[in-house]
CSV table of C-alpha atoms in Angstrom, one decimal:
chain,number,residue,atom,x,y,z
A,1,UNK,CA,32.8,21.3,-7.3
A,2,UNK,CA,32.3,24.8,-5.8
A,3,UNK,CA,29.0,26.7,-5.7
A,4,UNK,CA,29.6,30.5,-5.6
A,5,UNK,CA,27.6,32.6,-3.2
A,6,UNK,CA,25.1,35.1,-4.6
A,7,UNK,CA,26.1,38.7,-5.2
A,8,UNK,CA,24.9,41.2,-2.7
A,9,UNK,CA,25.0,38.8,0.3
A,10,UNK,CA,26.2,40.4,3.5
A,11,UNK,CA,27.6,39.0,6.7
A,12,UNK,CA,29.8,36.0,7.3
A,13,UNK,CA,29.5,32.9,5.2
A,14,UNK,CA,30.2,29.3,5.8
A,15,UNK,CA,31.4,26.5,3.4
A,16,UNK,CA,29.2,23.4,3.5
A,17,UNK,CA,30.1,20.1,1.8
A,18,UNK,CA,26.9,18.7,0.2
A,19,UNK,CA,26.9,15.2,-1.1
A,20,UNK,CA,24.5,14.5,-4.0
A,21,UNK,CA,24.8,11.1,-5.7
A,22,UNK,CA,28.4,10.6,-6.8
A,23,UNK,CA,29.2,14.4,-6.6
A,24,UNK,CA,30.5,16.4,-3.6
A,25,UNK,CA,29.8,20.1,-3.8
A,26,UNK,CA,31.3,22.9,-1.7
A,27,UNK,CA,28.5,25.5,-1.1
A,28,UNK,CA,29.1,29.0,0.3
A,29,UNK,CA,26.0,30.3,2.2
A,30,UNK,CA,25.3,33.0,4.8
A,31,UNK,CA,26.0,31.7,8.3
A,32,UNK,CA,22.5,32.8,9.4
A,33,UNK,CA,20.7,31.2,6.4
A,34,UNK,CA,18.0,28.5,6.7
A,35,UNK,CA,18.0,25.1,5.1
A,36,UNK,CA,15.3,26.4,2.8
A,37,UNK,CA,17.6,29.1,1.5
A,38,UNK,CA,20.3,26.6,1.0
A,39,UNK,CA,18.0,24.6,-1.1
A,40,UNK,CA,17.3,27.6,-3.3
A,41,UNK,CA,21.0,28.1,-3.8
A,42,UNK,CA,21.5,24.5,-4.7
A,43,UNK,CA,18.6,24.6,-7.2
A,44,UNK,CA,20.5,27.2,-9.3
A,45,UNK,CA,23.4,24.7,-9.7
A,46,UNK,CA,21.9,21.2,-9.8
A,47,UNK,CA,18.6,22.1,-11.5
A,48,UNK,CA,16.5,20.3,-8.8
A,49,UNK,CA,13.6,22.3,-7.5
A,50,UNK,CA,13.8,23.1,-3.7
A,51,UNK,CA,10.5,21.2,-3.0
A,52,UNK,CA,12.1,18.0,-4.4
A,53,UNK,CA,15.2,18.3,-2.3
A,54,UNK,CA,15.7,16.5,1.0
A,55,UNK,CA,18.7,17.8,3.1
A,56,UNK,CA,20.1,15.6,5.9
A,57,UNK,CA,22.5,16.8,8.6
A,58,UNK,CA,23.9,14.4,11.2
A,59,UNK,CA,21.5,11.7,9.9
A,60,UNK,CA,18.3,13.8,10.3
A,61,UNK,CA,16.3,15.5,7.6
A,62,UNK,CA,16.1,19.2,8.2
A,63,UNK,CA,13.0,21.5,7.7
A,64,UNK,CA,13.1,24.5,5.5
A,65,UNK,CA,12.6,26.9,8.4
A,66,UNK,CA,15.5,25.5,10.5
A,67,UNK,CA,18.6,27.7,10.7
A,68,UNK,CA,22.0,26.3,9.8
A,69,UNK,CA,23.8,27.7,12.9
A,70,UNK,CA,21.0,26.5,15.2
A,71,UNK,CA,21.4,23.0,13.9
A,72,UNK,CA,25.2,23.1,14.4
A,73,UNK,CA,26.0,23.3,10.6
A,74,UNK,CA,29.1,25.3,10.8
A,75,UNK,CA,32.0,25.9,8.4
A,76,UNK,CA,33.1,22.6,6.8
A,77,UNK,CA,29.9,20.7,7.9
A,78,UNK,CA,28.9,17.8,5.7
A,79,UNK,CA,25.3,17.4,4.4
A,80,UNK,CA,23.5,14.8,2.4
A,81,UNK,CA,21.1,15.8,-0.4
A,82,UNK,CA,18.6,13.3,-1.6
A,83,UNK,CA,15.9,13.7,-4.3
A,84,UNK,CA,12.3,13.5,-3.3
A,85,UNK,CA,10.6,11.2,-5.8
A,86,UNK,CA,7.0,12.0,-6.8
A,87,UNK,CA,4.9,9.0,-5.6
A,88,UNK,CA,2.8,9.1,-8.8
A,89,UNK,CA,1.6,5.8,-10.2
A,90,UNK,CA,3.2,3.9,-7.3
A,91,UNK,CA,0.1,1.6,-7.0
A,92,UNK,CA,0.3,0.7,-10.7
A,93,UNK,CA,3.8,-0.7,-10.4
A,94,UNK,CA,4.0,-4.4,-9.9
A,95,UNK,CA,7.4,-5.7,-8.9
A,96,UNK,CA,8.5,-9.0,-10.5
A,97,UNK,CA,9.0,-12.0,-8.2
A,98,UNK,CA,12.4,-12.7,-9.7
A,99,UNK,CA,15.2,-10.1,-9.3
A,100,UNK,CA,16.9,-8.9,-12.4
A,101,UNK,CA,20.7,-8.5,-12.5
A,102,UNK,CA,20.7,-4.8,-11.6
A,103,UNK,CA,18.4,-5.4,-8.6
A,104,UNK,CA,20.6,-8.2,-7.4
A,105,UNK,CA,23.7,-6.0,-7.6
A,106,UNK,CA,21.9,-3.3,-5.6
A,107,UNK,CA,20.9,-5.8,-2.9
A,108,UNK,CA,24.4,-7.1,-2.6
A,109,UNK,CA,25.7,-3.5,-2.2
A,110,UNK,CA,23.1,-2.9,0.6
A,111,UNK,CA,24.2,-6.2,2.2
A,112,UNK,CA,27.9,-5.0,2.2
A,113,UNK,CA,26.9,-1.7,3.9
A,114,UNK,CA,24.7,-3.6,6.4
A,115,UNK,CA,27.7,-5.7,7.4
A,116,UNK,CA,29.7,-2.6,8.2
A,117,UNK,CA,26.7,-1.0,10.0
A,118,UNK,CA,26.4,-4.2,12.1
A,119,UNK,CA,30.0,-3.7,13.4
A,120,UNK,CA,29.4,0.0,14.1
A,121,UNK,CA,26.1,-0.9,15.9
A,122,UNK,CA,28.0,-3.3,18.2
A,123,UNK,CA,30.3,-0.4,19.1
A,124,UNK,CA,27.4,1.9,19.8
A,125,UNK,CA,26.0,-0.8,22.2
A,126,UNK,CA,29.3,-1.0,24.0
A,127,UNK,CA,29.4,2.8,24.4
A,128,UNK,CA,25.8,2.7,25.7
A,129,UNK,CA,26.7,0.2,28.3
A,130,UNK,CA,29.7,2.3,29.5
A,131,UNK,CA,27.6,5.5,29.7
A,132,UNK,CA,24.8,3.8,31.6
A,133,UNK,CA,27.3,2.3,34.0
A,134,UNK,CA,28.6,5.8,34.7
A,135,UNK,CA,32.0,5.4,33.0
A,136,UNK,CA,33.4,8.5,31.4
A,137,UNK,CA,33.9,8.1,27.7
A,138,UNK,CA,36.1,10.4,25.6
A,139,UNK,CA,34.1,12.6,23.2
A,140,UNK,CA,36.2,11.6,20.2
A,141,UNK,CA,34.8,8.1,20.4
A,142,UNK,CA,31.3,9.5,19.7
A,143,UNK,CA,32.6,11.8,17.0
A,144,UNK,CA,34.6,9.0,15.2
A,145,UNK,CA,31.6,6.6,15.3
A,146,UNK,CA,29.3,9.3,14.0
A,147,UNK,CA,31.6,10.0,11.1
A,148,UNK,CA,31.9,6.3,10.2
A,149,UNK,CA,28.1,6.0,10.2
A,150,UNK,CA,27.8,9.0,7.9
A,151,UNK,CA,30.2,7.3,5.5
A,152,UNK,CA,27.9,4.4,5.3
A,153,UNK,CA,25.0,6.7,4.8
A,154,UNK,CA,26.8,8.2,1.8
A,155,UNK,CA,27.4,4.7,0.4
A,156,UNK,CA,23.7,4.0,0.6
A,157,UNK,CA,22.9,7.2,-1.2
A,158,UNK,CA,25.1,6.1,-4.1
A,159,UNK,CA,23.3,2.8,-4.6
A,160,UNK,CA,20.8,2.9,-7.5
A,161,UNK,CA,18.0,0.7,-6.4
A,162,UNK,CA,14.4,-0.2,-7.2
A,163,UNK,CA,11.8,-2.7,-5.8
A,164,UNK,CA,13.1,-4.9,-3.0
A,165,UNK,CA,16.6,-3.4,-3.2
A,166,UNK,CA,15.2,0.1,-2.7
A,167,UNK,CA,13.1,-1.1,0.3
A,168,UNK,CA,16.3,-2.7,1.9
A,169,UNK,CA,18.3,0.5,1.3
A,170,UNK,CA,15.5,2.6,2.9
A,171,UNK,CA,15.5,0.4,6.0
A,172,UNK,CA,19.2,0.6,6.3
A,173,UNK,CA,19.2,4.4,6.0
A,174,UNK,CA,16.7,4.6,8.8
A,175,UNK,CA,18.8,2.3,10.9
A,176,UNK,CA,21.9,4.5,10.4
A,177,UNK,CA,19.9,7.6,11.3
A,178,UNK,CA,18.7,5.9,14.5
A,179,UNK,CA,22.3,5.0,15.5
A,180,UNK,CA,23.5,8.6,14.8
A,181,UNK,CA,20.7,9.9,17.0
A,182,UNK,CA,21.6,7.4,19.7
A,183,UNK,CA,25.1,8.6,19.7
A,184,UNK,CA,24.0,12.2,20.0
A,185,UNK,CA,21.9,11.4,23.1
A,186,UNK,CA,24.6,9.2,24.7
A,187,UNK,CA,27.2,12.0,24.1
A,188,UNK,CA,24.9,14.5,25.9
A,189,UNK,CA,24.4,12.1,28.8
A,190,UNK,CA,28.1,11.3,29.0
A,191,UNK,CA,28.8,15.0,29.3
A,192,UNK,CA,26.4,15.4,32.2
A,193,UNK,CA,26.4,12.0,34.0
A,194,UNK,CA,25.0,13.5,37.3
A,195,UNK,CA,21.9,14.9,35.8
A,196,UNK,CA,18.7,14.5,37.9
A,197,UNK,CA,16.4,11.6,37.5
A,198,UNK,CA,13.8,13.7,35.7
A,199,UNK,CA,16.1,14.5,32.9
A,200,UNK,CA,17.1,10.8,32.6
A,201,UNK,CA,13.5,9.7,32.3
A,202,UNK,CA,13.0,12.4,29.6
A,203,UNK,CA,15.9,11.0,27.5
A,204,UNK,CA,14.5,7.5,28.0
A,205,UNK,CA,11.1,8.4,26.7
A,206,UNK,CA,12.7,9.9,23.5
A,207,UNK,CA,14.7,6.7,22.8
A,208,UNK,CA,11.5,4.6,22.9
A,209,UNK,CA,10.5,6.1,19.6
A,210,UNK,CA,13.3,4.3,17.7
A,211,UNK,CA,11.9,1.7,15.3
A,212,UNK,CA,14.9,-0.6,15.6
A,213,UNK,CA,15.2,-0.3,19.4
A,214,UNK,CA,18.9,0.3,19.0
A,215,UNK,CA,20.3,2.2,22.0
A,216,UNK,CA,16.9,2.3,23.7
A,217,UNK,CA,16.9,3.4,27.3
A,218,UNK,CA,13.6,2.2,28.7
A,219,UNK,CA,12.3,4.4,31.5
A,220,UNK,CA,11.8,2.6,34.8
A,221,UNK,CA,8.1,1.8,35.7
A,222,UNK,CA,6.3,4.4,37.8
A,223,UNK,CA,6.3,3.6,41.5
A,224,UNK,CA,3.6,4.8,43.9
A,225,UNK,CA,4.7,6.7,46.9
A,226,UNK,CA,4.0,5.0,50.3
A,227,UNK,CA,3.3,8.5,51.7
A,228,UNK,CA,0.3,8.8,49.3
A,229,UNK,CA,-1.0,5.4,50.4
A,230,UNK,CA,-0.9,6.5,54.0
A,231,UNK,CA,-2.8,9.6,53.2
A,232,UNK,CA,-5.5,7.6,51.5
A,233,UNK,CA,-6.0,5.3,54.5
A,234,UNK,CA,-6.2,8.2,56.9
A,235,UNK,CA,-9.3,9.4,55.2
A,236,UNK,CA,-11.2,6.3,56.5
A,237,UNK,CA,-10.3,7.3,60.1
């Protein structure tokens, strides 16, 4: 499905592929637009208010004030659109202990995706070992793995789930996002393997924020300089 650009727009435009549920829409927007402006364009077609839209690019949710070009969303880029559910009456809902048939099917669908993600996660770990060992890895390996993970993210988006199945789906979505971010960091490190130690520590600190611990690069413990110790002892002289 194509979403036409608005009249009167000037400057170059880009075609973005936005996945929403089972539908895949081609959206034409100004190259210098923000994700907030993209939401307003989508609202005219899908009827979902911008404040209820969640746009994901490369596994990360984008803020309304972020620019498309600054995030790397160029012509042909793929985005994922999820609906932000209003958390009203959440406390009043009591999930049954026994799963009904629809919930069971949803859980089984999540399990199938999880099995595929397990295989991709193992490949990410192998790439991490190679990069940390200083081995040069071809960029296409990072690209292919990222695309395969995004396919699994789209599968999760298409699973209608409630209760326990929904919680499992949410956890798996977060896991895929973590793996995609891990690949981004490893790709950057692979491109610059001779970066100084300060930059390496900075990357390690960022990885420690991952909930799953996948691809974590723990920074080495701080070591005190022997020079500083000598200076301290000299003060007693």
